[in-house]
GROMACS .gro file of N, CA and C in nm:
model
  492
    1MET      N    1   1.594  -1.439  -2.161
    1MET     CA    2   1.716  -1.585  -2.063
    1MET      C    3   1.584  -1.635  -1.963
    2ASP      N    4   1.547  -1.773  -1.957
    2ASP     CA    5   1.495  -1.822  -1.881
    2ASP      C    6   1.543  -1.796  -1.720
    3SER      N    7   1.465  -1.765  -1.625
    3SER     CA    8   1.437  -1.756  -1.464
    3SER      C    9   1.588  -1.882  -1.423
    4SER      N   10   1.569  -1.992  -1.511
    4SER     CA   11   1.705  -2.107  -1.433
    4SER      C   12   1.826  -2.029  -1.466
    5GLU      N   13   1.830  -1.957  -1.632
    5GLU     CA   14   1.975  -1.903  -1.636
    5GLU      C   15   2.017  -1.784  -1.547
    6GLU      N   16   1.878  -1.685  -1.532
    6GLU     CA   17   1.898  -1.563  -1.490
    6GLU      C   18   1.926  -1.618  -1.311
    7ILE      N   19   1.900  -1.710  -1.251
    7ILE     CA   20   1.954  -1.738  -1.095
    7ILE      C   21   2.087  -1.786  -1.134
    8LEU      N   22   2.138  -1.891  -1.239
    8LEU     CA   23   2.269  -1.924  -1.238
    8LEU      C   24   2.357  -1.809  -1.252
    9ASN      N   25   2.298  -1.704  -1.359
    9ASN     CA   26   2.412  -1.612  -1.327
    9ASN      C   27   2.407  -1.513  -1.249
   10LEU      N   28   2.322  -1.488  -1.171
   10LEU     CA   29   2.342  -1.431  -0.995
   10LEU      C   30   2.449  -1.575  -0.955
   11LEU      N   31   2.458  -1.682  -0.906
   11LEU     CA   32   2.499  -1.776  -0.815
   11LEU      C   33   2.620  -1.716  -0.871
   12ARG      N   34   2.678  -1.779  -1.007
   12ARG     CA   35   2.774  -1.761  -1.071
   12ARG      C   36   2.881  -1.645  -1.030
   13ASP      N   37   2.840  -1.508  -0.994
   13ASP     CA   38   2.879  -1.373  -0.956
   13ASP      C   39   2.875  -1.376  -0.802
   14ASN      N   40   2.794  -1.453  -0.727
   14ASN     CA   41   2.737  -1.485  -0.588
   14ASN      C   42   2.726  -1.627  -0.511
   15ALA      N   43   2.837  -1.689  -0.510
   15ALA     CA   44   2.738  -1.806  -0.503
   15ALA      C   45   2.672  -1.786  -0.304
   16ARG      N   46   2.743  -1.686  -0.247
   16ARG     CA   47   2.639  -1.648  -0.103
   16ARG      C   48   2.526  -1.560  -0.089
   17ILE      N   49   2.463  -1.528  -0.207
   17ILE     CA   50   2.371  -1.457  -0.276
   17ILE      C   51   2.232  -1.525  -0.158
   18SER      N   52   2.137  -1.473  -0.055
   18SER     CA   53   1.998  -1.529  -0.018
   18SER      C   54   1.891  -1.541  -0.159
   19THR      N   55   1.804  -1.582  -0.089
   19THR     CA   56   1.696  -1.638  -0.154
   19THR      C   57   1.665  -1.521  -0.169
   20GLN      N   58   1.658  -1.459  -0.057
   20GLN     CA   59   1.556  -1.350  -0.086
   20GLN      C   60   1.612  -1.209  -0.213
   21ASP      N   61   1.740  -1.168  -0.232
   21ASP     CA   62   1.787  -1.129  -0.299
   21ASP      C   63   1.782  -1.143  -0.438
   22ILE      N   64   1.765  -1.289  -0.438
   22ILE     CA   65   1.751  -1.333  -0.577
   22ILE      C   66   1.601  -1.371  -0.605
   23SER      N   67   1.510  -1.356  -0.533
   23SER     CA   68   1.425  -1.291  -0.542
   23SER      C   69   1.330  -1.183  -0.576
   24ALA      N   70   1.440  -1.060  -0.484
   24ALA     CA   71   1.430  -0.904  -0.548
   24ALA      C   72   1.476  -0.919  -0.701
   25MET      N   73   1.553  -0.931  -0.741
   25MET     CA   74   1.659  -0.932  -0.846
   25MET      C   75   1.594  -0.998  -0.954
   26THR      N   76   1.487  -1.152  -0.941
   26THR     CA   77   1.434  -1.165  -1.059
   26THR      C   78   1.254  -1.152  -1.038
   27LYS      N   79   1.243  -1.085  -0.980
   27LYS     CA   80   1.058  -1.091  -0.950
   27LYS      C   81   1.013  -1.228  -0.893
   28LYS      N   82   1.052  -1.279  -0.884
   28LYS     CA   83   0.967  -1.448  -0.817
   28LYS      C   84   0.979  -1.481  -0.674
   29THR      N   85   0.880  -1.531  -0.628
   29THR     CA   86   0.912  -1.584  -0.471
   29THR      C   87   1.034  -1.639  -0.439
   30PRO      N   88   1.022  -1.606  -0.321
   30PRO     CA   89   1.144  -1.671  -0.266
   30PRO      C   90   1.101  -1.844  -0.261
   31GLU      N   91   0.994  -1.897  -0.254
   31GLU     CA   92   0.961  -2.023  -0.321
   31GLU      C   93   1.007  -2.064  -0.457
   32GLU      N   94   0.946  -1.969  -0.493
   32GLU     CA   95   1.011  -2.031  -0.640
   32GLU      C   96   1.149  -2.047  -0.700
   33VAL      N   97   1.224  -1.938  -0.619
   33VAL     CA   98   1.378  -1.961  -0.663
   33VAL      C   99   1.419  -2.064  -0.565
   34GLU      N  100   1.393  -2.105  -0.455
   34GLU     CA  101   1.405  -2.209  -0.419
   34GLU      C  102   1.402  -2.323  -0.458
   35LYS      N  103   1.313  -2.339  -0.551
   35LYS     CA  104   1.265  -2.495  -0.632
   35LYS      C  105   1.357  -2.461  -0.732
   36VAL      N  106   1.363  -2.394  -0.780
   36VAL     CA  107   1.422  -2.358  -0.926
   36VAL      C  108   1.627  -2.375  -0.892
   37ILE      N  109   1.628  -2.353  -0.720
   37ILE     CA  110   1.781  -2.360  -0.742
   37ILE      C  111   1.787  -2.537  -0.662
   38GLN      N  112   1.665  -2.576  -0.613
   38GLN     CA  113   1.701  -2.755  -0.551
   38GLN      C  114   1.671  -2.826  -0.723
   39ARG      N  115   1.659  -2.764  -0.826
   39ARG     CA  116   1.599  -2.862  -0.960
   39ARG      C  117   1.755  -2.868  -1.028
   40LEU      N  118   1.806  -2.754  -1.035
   40LEU     CA  119   1.969  -2.742  -1.070
   40LEU      C  120   2.089  -2.801  -0.980
   41GLU      N  121   2.022  -2.860  -0.849
   41GLU     CA  122   2.144  -2.922  -0.828
   41GLU      C  123   2.092  -3.057  -0.843
   42ASN      N  124   1.986  -3.129  -0.807
   42ASN     CA  125   1.943  -3.274  -0.842
   42ASN      C  126   1.956  -3.257  -0.980
   43GLU      N  127   1.930  -3.223  -1.124
   43GLU     CA  128   2.006  -3.191  -1.204
   43GLU      C  129   2.107  -3.229  -1.211
   44GLY      N  130   2.241  -3.178  -1.160
   44GLY     CA  131   2.403  -3.195  -1.158
   44GLY      C  132   2.416  -3.086  -1.244
   45ILE      N  133   2.343  -2.945  -1.257
   45ILE     CA  134   2.365  -2.822  -1.304
   45ILE      C  135   2.430  -2.740  -1.213
   46ILE      N  136   2.416  -2.737  -1.098
   46ILE     CA  137   2.518  -2.693  -0.962
   46ILE      C  138   2.547  -2.805  -0.914
   47MET      N  139   2.717  -2.805  -0.928
   47MET     CA  140   2.764  -2.909  -0.880
   47MET      C  141   2.774  -2.926  -0.726
   48LYS      N  142   2.827  -2.751  -0.714
   48LYS     CA  143   2.923  -2.689  -0.602
   48LYS      C  144   2.930  -2.541  -0.568
   49TYR      N  145   2.914  -2.536  -0.430
   49TYR     CA  146   2.940  -2.399  -0.392
   49TYR      C  147   3.084  -2.399  -0.340
   50ALA      N  148   3.190  -2.280  -0.377
   50ALA     CA  149   3.312  -2.274  -0.333
   50ALA      C  150   3.350  -2.133  -0.345
   51ALA      N  151   3.403  -2.159  -0.244
   51ALA     CA  152   3.483  -2.000  -0.221
   51ALA      C  153   3.643  -1.977  -0.297
   52ILE      N  154   3.647  -1.844  -0.387
   52ILE     CA  155   3.775  -1.842  -0.451
   52ILE      C  156   3.899  -1.824  -0.393
   53ILE      N  157   3.995  -1.853  -0.295
   53ILE     CA  158   4.093  -1.789  -0.210
   53ILE      C  159   4.185  -1.762  -0.319
   54ASN      N  160   4.246  -1.620  -0.315
   54ASN     CA  161   4.356  -1.575  -0.339
   54ASN      C  162   4.466  -1.653  -0.306
   55PRO      N  163   4.558  -1.756  -0.389
   55PRO     CA  164   4.665  -1.777  -0.361
   55PRO      C  165   4.787  -1.701  -0.320
   56GLU      N  166   4.783  -1.568  -0.355
   56GLU     CA  167   4.900  -1.471  -0.326
   56GLU      C  168   4.893  -1.433  -0.129
   57LYS      N  169   4.745  -1.432  -0.057
   57LYS     CA  170   4.735  -1.406   0.009
   57LYS      C  171   4.712  -1.546   0.127
   58ASP      N  172   4.704  -1.629   0.050
   58ASP     CA  173   4.672  -1.732   0.182
   58ASP      C  174   4.809  -1.828   0.199
   59LEU      N  175   4.866  -1.819   0.274
   59LEU     CA  176   4.965  -1.887   0.304
   59LEU      C  177   4.970  -2.041   0.281
   60ASN      N  178   4.893  -2.104   0.272
   60ASN     CA  179   4.895  -2.294   0.234
   60ASN      C  180   4.890  -2.338   0.095
   61SER      N  181   4.802  -2.172   0.034
   61SER     CA  182   4.814  -2.197  -0.114
   61SER      C  183   4.971  -2.159  -0.171
   62ARG      N  184   5.017  -2.018  -0.127
   62ARG     CA  185   5.194  -1.991  -0.127
   62ARG      C  186   5.259  -2.063  -0.167
   63GLU      N  187   5.245  -2.199  -0.049
   63GLU     CA  188   5.383  -2.270  -0.032
   63GLU      C  189   5.383  -2.424  -0.187
   64LYS      N  190   5.235  -2.382  -0.233
   64LYS     CA  191   5.182  -2.476  -0.300
   64LYS      C  192   5.288  -2.472  -0.438
   65VAL      N  193   5.280  -2.602  -0.517
   65VAL     CA  194   5.398  -2.558  -0.631
   65VAL      C  195   5.274  -2.590  -0.760
   66LYS      N  196   5.191  -2.520  -0.823
   66LYS     CA  197   5.157  -2.564  -0.946
   66LYS      C  198   5.232  -2.579  -1.077
   67ALA      N  199   5.166  -2.684  -1.148
   67ALA     CA  200   5.214  -2.725  -1.287
   67ALA      C  201   5.094  -2.706  -1.406
   68GLU      N  202   5.145  -2.699  -1.472
   68GLU     CA  203   5.008  -2.718  -1.620
   68GLU      C  204   5.100  -2.843  -1.717
   69ILE      N  205   5.038  -2.943  -1.732
   69ILE     CA  206   5.099  -3.042  -1.819
   69ILE      C  207   5.044  -3.044  -1.986
   70GLU      N  208   5.113  -3.074  -2.073
   70GLU     CA  209   5.063  -3.094  -2.176
   70GLU      C  210   5.063  -3.264  -2.182
   71ILE      N  211   4.990  -3.313  -2.251
   71ILE     CA  212   5.010  -3.490  -2.285
   71ILE      C  213   4.930  -3.523  -2.395
   72GLN      N  214   5.053  -3.611  -2.465
   72GLN     CA  215   5.032  -3.641  -2.595
   72GLN      C  216   4.972  -3.835  -2.598
   73VAL      N  217   4.880  -3.877  -2.600
   73VAL     CA  218   4.829  -3.979  -2.595
   73VAL      C  219   4.793  -4.099  -2.640
   74GLN      N  220   4.768  -4.199  -2.699
   74GLN     CA  221   4.741  -4.306  -2.800
   74GLN      C  222   4.599  -4.317  -2.742
   75PRO      N  223   4.496  -4.256  -2.829
   75PRO     CA  224   4.325  -4.306  -2.750
   75PRO      C  225   4.298  -4.436  -2.775
   76GLU      N  226   4.239  -4.506  -2.661
   76GLU     CA  227   4.216  -4.671  -2.675
   76GLU      C  228   4.102  -4.692  -2.743
   77ARG      N  229   4.112  -4.813  -2.819
   77ARG     CA  230   3.988  -4.820  -2.877
   77ARG      C  231   3.865  -4.844  -2.863
   78GLU      N  232   3.748  -4.805  -2.904
   78GLU     CA  233   3.623  -4.809  -2.797
   78GLU      C  234   3.629  -4.711  -2.698
   79HIS      N  235   3.706  -4.667  -2.656
   79HIS     CA  236   3.716  -4.542  -2.512
   79HIS      C  237   3.731  -4.428  -2.567
   80GLY      N  238   3.844  -4.388  -2.706
   80GLY     CA  239   3.888  -4.290  -2.718
   80GLY      C  240   4.018  -4.246  -2.612
   81PHE      N  241   3.946  -4.109  -2.590
   81PHE     CA  242   4.036  -4.057  -2.456
   81PHE      C  243   4.003  -4.050  -2.318
   82ASP      N  244   3.857  -4.075  -2.296
   82ASP     CA  245   3.802  -4.087  -2.194
   82ASP      C  246   3.842  -4.188  -2.085
   83ALA      N  247   3.902  -4.266  -2.121
   83ALA     CA  248   3.951  -4.404  -2.085
   83ALA      C  249   4.127  -4.345  -1.983
   84ILE      N  250   4.122  -4.307  -2.082
   84ILE     CA  251   4.287  -4.236  -2.012
   84ILE      C  252   4.253  -4.069  -1.890
   85ALA      N  253   4.185  -4.034  -1.979
   85ALA     CA  254   4.113  -3.919  -1.864
   85ALA      C  255   4.101  -4.000  -1.753
   86ASP      N  256   3.971  -4.076  -1.765
   86ASP     CA  257   3.935  -4.109  -1.612
   86ASP      C  258   4.060  -4.118  -1.549
   87ARG      N  259   4.151  -4.218  -1.563
   87ARG     CA  260   4.269  -4.281  -1.506
   87ARG      C  261   4.342  -4.127  -1.385
   88ILE      N  262   4.368  -4.042  -1.527
   88ILE     CA  263   4.435  -3.946  -1.474
   88ILE      C  264   4.330  -3.837  -1.349
   89TYR      N  265   4.222  -3.820  -1.381
   89TYR     CA  266   4.147  -3.721  -1.288
   89TYR      C  267   4.152  -3.791  -1.174
   90ARG      N  268   4.151  -3.908  -1.162
   90ARG     CA  269   4.109  -3.974  -0.997
   90ARG      C  270   4.261  -3.942  -0.925
   91PHE      N  271   4.396  -3.931  -0.938
   91PHE     CA  272   4.461  -3.865  -0.898
   91PHE      C  273   4.436  -3.747  -0.814
   92PRO      N  274   4.436  -3.771  -0.709
   92PRO     CA  275   4.409  -3.623  -0.578
   92PRO      C  276   4.543  -3.476  -0.618
   93GLN      N  277   4.601  -3.534  -0.666
   93GLN     CA  278   4.714  -3.384  -0.755
   93GLN      C  279   4.687  -3.331  -0.878
   94VAL      N  280   4.594  -3.375  -0.956
   94VAL     CA  281   4.513  -3.303  -1.043
   94VAL      C  282   4.399  -3.248  -0.996
   95LYS      N  283   4.398  -3.111  -1.037
   95LYS     CA  284   4.315  -2.992  -0.971
   95LYS      C  285   4.194  -3.044  -1.104
   96SER      N  286   4.271  -2.976  -1.240
   96SER     CA  287   4.196  -2.985  -1.385
   96SER      C  288   4.242  -3.085  -1.509
   97LEU      N  289   4.153  -3.100  -1.587
   97LEU     CA  290   4.235  -3.163  -1.690
   97LEU      C  291   4.115  -3.171  -1.786
   98TYR      N  292   4.165  -3.126  -1.934
   98TYR     CA  293   4.055  -3.088  -2.010
   98TYR      C  294   4.114  -3.147  -2.186
   99LEU      N  295   4.050  -3.186  -2.259
   99LEU     CA  296   4.091  -3.242  -2.366
   99LEU      C  297   4.080  -3.147  -2.443
  100MET      N  298   4.208  -3.165  -2.562
  100MET     CA  299   4.245  -3.011  -2.617
  100MET      C  300   4.260  -3.075  -2.765
  101SER      N  301   4.265  -2.942  -2.875
  101SER     CA  302   4.249  -2.952  -2.967
  101SER      C  303   4.407  -2.882  -2.986
  102GLY      N  304   4.481  -2.939  -3.151
  102GLY     CA  305   4.626  -2.839  -3.119
  102GLY      C  306   4.717  -2.972  -3.112
  103GLY      N  307   4.879  -2.927  -3.064
  103GLY     CA  308   4.984  -2.971  -3.086
  103GLY      C  309   4.954  -3.127  -2.941
  104TYR      N  310   4.897  -3.124  -2.850
  104TYR     CA  311   4.860  -3.234  -2.777
  104TYR      C  312   4.729  -3.229  -2.734
  105ASP      N  313   4.726  -3.369  -2.642
  105ASP     CA  314   4.544  -3.409  -2.624
  105ASP      C  315   4.482  -3.370  -2.531
  106LEU      N  316   4.564  -3.373  -2.430
  106LEU     CA  317   4.527  -3.352  -2.273
  106LEU      C  318   4.606  -3.220  -2.213
  107LYS      N  319   4.562  -3.095  -2.122
  107LYS     CA  320   4.611  -3.042  -2.002
  107LYS      C  321   4.556  -3.068  -1.897
  108VAL      N  322   4.656  -3.084  -1.803
  108VAL     CA  323   4.605  -3.137  -1.677
  108VAL      C  324   4.671  -2.992  -1.607
  109ILE      N  325   4.619  -2.950  -1.509
  109ILE     CA  326   4.681  -2.910  -1.452
  109ILE      C  327   4.700  -2.932  -1.264
  110ILE      N  328   4.822  -2.935  -1.246
  110ILE     CA  329   4.811  -3.010  -1.075
  110ILE      C  330   4.880  -2.895  -0.948
  111GLU      N  331   4.865  -3.010  -0.876
  111GLU     CA  332   4.948  -2.913  -0.737
  111GLU      C  333   5.006  -3.034  -0.665
  112GLY      N  334   5.109  -2.987  -0.629
  112GLY     CA  335   5.205  -3.048  -0.522
  112GLY      C  336   5.277  -2.951  -0.378
  113ASP      N  337   5.304  -3.022  -0.316
  113ASP     CA  338   5.411  -2.959  -0.233
  113ASP      C  339   5.537  -2.878  -0.212
  114SER      N  340   5.576  -2.949  -0.327
  114SER     CA  341   5.706  -2.901  -0.355
  114SER      C  342   5.739  -2.953  -0.567
  115LEU      N  343   5.861  -2.879  -0.558
  115LEU     CA  344   5.893  -2.950  -0.681
  115LEU      C  345   5.920  -3.106  -0.717
  116THR      N  346   5.973  -3.128  -0.617
  116THR     CA  347   5.965  -3.274  -0.594
  116THR      C  348   5.861  -3.377  -0.584
  117ASP      N  349   5.826  -3.317  -0.567
  117ASP     CA  350   5.663  -3.371  -0.556
  117ASP      C  351   5.566  -3.388  -0.699
  118VAL      N  352   5.589  -3.246  -0.734
  118VAL     CA  353   5.552  -3.270  -0.859
  118VAL      C  354   5.616  -3.339  -0.989
  119ALA      N  355   5.759  -3.341  -0.982
  119ALA     CA  356   5.825  -3.388  -1.053
  119ALA      C  357   5.816  -3.562  -1.010
  120SER      N  358   5.777  -3.597  -0.945
  120SER     CA  359   5.774  -3.740  -0.866
  120SER      C  360   5.628  -3.786  -0.964
  121PHE      N  361   5.564  -3.722  -0.933
  121PHE     CA  362   5.376  -3.725  -0.994
  121PHE      C  363   5.427  -3.781  -1.175
  122VAL      N  364   5.471  -3.674  -1.163
  122VAL     CA  365   5.518  -3.680  -1.379
  122VAL      C  366   5.583  -3.829  -1.412
  123ALA      N  367   5.692  -3.804  -1.357
  123ALA     CA  368   5.799  -3.952  -1.367
  123ALA      C  369   5.742  -4.105  -1.292
  124ARG      N  370   5.649  -4.059  -1.205
  124ARG     CA  371   5.602  -4.233  -1.127
  124ARG      C  372   5.419  -4.229  -1.168
  125LYS      N  373   5.364  -4.135  -1.215
  125LYS     CA  374   5.262  -4.159  -1.245
  125LYS      C  375   5.206  -4.145  -1.335
  126LEU      N  376   5.204  -4.006  -1.397
  126LEU     CA  377   5.180  -3.990  -1.528
  126LEU      C  378   5.226  -4.058  -1.656
  127SER      N  379   5.338  -4.057  -1.624
  127SER     CA  380   5.420  -4.112  -1.743
  127SER      C  381   5.408  -4.266  -1.761
  128THR      N  382   5.368  -4.317  -1.659
  128THR     CA  383   5.366  -4.470  -1.618
  128THR      C  384   5.269  -4.524  -1.706
  129ILE      N  385   5.120  -4.450  -1.718
  129ILE     CA  386   4.998  -4.468  -1.752
  129ILE      C  387   4.981  -4.487  -1.939
  130GLN      N  388   4.955  -4.658  -1.964
  130GLN     CA  389   4.913  -4.680  -2.064
  130GLN      C  390   4.891  -4.623  -2.178
  131GLY      N  391   4.978  -4.524  -2.295
  131GLY     CA  392   4.879  -4.482  -2.384
  131GLY      C  393   4.962  -4.335  -2.339
  132VAL      N  394   5.034  -4.294  -2.257
  132VAL     CA  395   5.076  -4.174  -2.229
  132VAL      C  396   5.250  -4.191  -2.365
  133ARG      N  397   5.227  -4.096  -2.448
  133ARG     CA  398   5.344  -4.115  -2.563
  133ARG      C  399   5.421  -3.966  -2.532
  134SER      N  400   5.398  -3.832  -2.477
  134SER     CA  401   5.484  -3.765  -2.450
  134SER      C  402   5.410  -3.642  -2.326
  135ILE      N  403   5.489  -3.597  -2.247
  135ILE     CA  404   5.454  -3.525  -2.124
  135ILE      C  405   5.542  -3.405  -2.121
  136LYS      N  406   5.448  -3.251  -2.121
  136LYS     CA  407   5.580  -3.175  -2.142
  136LYS      C  408   5.511  -3.068  -1.999
  137THR      N  409   5.615  -3.039  -1.928
  137THR     CA  410   5.571  -2.966  -1.764
  137THR      C  411   5.592  -2.855  -1.786
  138HIS      N  412   5.521  -2.755  -1.735
  138HIS     CA  413   5.521  -2.588  -1.741
  138HIS      C  414   5.468  -2.615  -1.620
  139PHE      N  415   5.572  -2.467  -1.537
  139PHE     CA  416   5.570  -2.473  -1.386
  139PHE      C  417   5.480  -2.328  -1.371
  140ILE      N  418   5.373  -2.301  -1.269
  140ILE     CA  419   5.281  -2.220  -1.289
  140ILE      C  420   5.355  -2.092  -1.123
  141LEU      N  421   5.450  -1.996  -1.234
  141LEU     CA  422   5.499  -1.912  -1.082
  141LEU      C  423   5.419  -1.837  -1.066
  142LYS      N  424   5.364  -1.760  -1.161
  142LYS     CA  425   5.218  -1.651  -1.010
  142LYS      C  426   5.107  -1.647  -1.093
  143THR      N  427   5.053  -1.666  -1.052
  143THR     CA  428   4.869  -1.608  -1.120
  143THR      C  429   4.797  -1.484  -1.095
  144TYR      N  430   4.769  -1.410  -1.262
  144TYR     CA  431   4.733  -1.280  -1.236
  144TYR      C  432   4.549  -1.285  -1.191
  145LYS      N  433   4.525  -1.396  -1.309
  145LYS     CA  434   4.401  -1.365  -1.309
  145LYS      C  435   4.381  -1.541  -1.366
  146GLU      N  436   4.211  -1.563  -1.256
  146GLU     CA  437   4.225  -1.701  -1.295
  146GLU      C  438   4.035  -1.711  -1.274
  147ASN      N  439   3.946  -1.761  -1.363
  147ASN     CA  440   3.825  -1.769  -1.358
  147ASN      C  441   3.746  -1.640  -1.339
  148ASP      N  442   3.819  -1.504  -1.412
  148ASP     CA  443   3.764  -1.383  -1.416
  148ASP      C  444   3.775  -1.335  -1.282
  149ILE      N  445   3.888  -1.352  -1.215
  149ILE     CA  446   3.905  -1.289  -1.046
  149ILE      C  447   4.082  -1.242  -1.118
  150VAL      N  448   4.100  -1.132  -1.051
  150VAL     CA  449   4.232  -1.117  -1.076
  150VAL      C  450   4.293  -1.077  -0.946
  151TYR      N  451   4.350  -1.141  -0.939
  151TYR     CA  452   4.448  -1.146  -0.796
  151TYR      C  453   4.527  -1.034  -0.748
  152ILE      N  454   4.581  -0.960  -0.874
  152ILE     CA  455   4.637  -0.879  -0.827
  152ILE      C  456   4.604  -0.717  -0.799
  153GLU      N  457   4.607  -0.690  -0.692
  153GLU     CA  458   4.545  -0.577  -0.607
  153GLU      C  459   4.620  -0.429  -0.678
  154GLU      N  460   4.529  -0.382  -0.695
  154GLU     CA  461   4.588  -0.261  -0.797
  154GLU      C  462   4.634  -0.132  -0.701
  155LYS      N  463   4.721  -0.061  -0.756
  155LYS     CA  464   4.829   0.024  -0.631
  155LYS      C  465   4.737   0.156  -0.666
  156THR      N  466   4.688   0.203  -0.554
  156THR     CA  467   4.632   0.363  -0.569
  156THR      C  468   4.730   0.463  -0.499
  157ASP      N  469   4.730   0.590  -0.571
  157ASP     CA  470   4.815   0.722  -0.535
  157ASP      C  471   4.773   0.781  -0.401
  158SER      N  472   4.792   0.747  -0.279
  158SER     CA  473   4.775   0.807  -0.130
  158SER      C  474   4.781   0.974  -0.133
  159ARG      N  475   4.854   1.047  -0.234
  159ARG     CA  476   4.888   1.168  -0.256
  159ARG      C  477   4.752   1.203  -0.250
  160GLU      N  478   4.749   1.352  -0.231
  160GLU     CA  479   4.620   1.424  -0.265
  160GLU      C  480   4.631   1.467  -0.415
  161GLY      N  481   4.512   1.509  -0.437
  161GLY     CA  482   4.515   1.557  -0.590
  161GLY      C  483   4.545   1.695  -0.588
  162VAL      N  484   4.598   1.789  -0.681
  162VAL     CA  485   4.631   1.932  -0.665
  162VAL      C  486   4.519   2.041  -0.780
  163ILE      N  487   4.447   2.121  -0.725
  163ILE     CA  488   4.349   2.146  -0.813
  163ILE      C  489   4.399   2.261  -0.853
  164ALA      N  490   4.416   2.356  -0.947
  164ALA     CA  491   4.515   2.435  -0.970
  164ALA      C  492   4.370   2.591  -0.977
   0.00000   0.00000   0.00000
């Protein structure tokens, strides 16, 4: 594993890790680490540093409505799926967009303030895009795990163990 990949793995696990800690873990000088991170940022490999918020504990997230939408589309000549995807991912409601294999072409994760917001977005925005053939909407009821993060706290038994 080269130094870039090693540093990326450390940042994937903890984006707030200090340059000094990375330096100690990779046996590189802090200056070398900073140079590698700067190059990764300049090349667009590192695009953003973000906090992962537990949706069950954040009141604002808890009140949002998330949906997964399966879309079948007619690809455009010379642009394929990219032109339609470009129109879709520009909407602020769209949190993720994937080109898929299988029974549908695009998978979209959206977020709205209410069921009505999500339904309106699907009916007035997504379904009216030229090339969209069919849409199936699935509402996300609860998130247990996302991006390797388990949101459910394990319940521990607070009773003392008995030793015989």
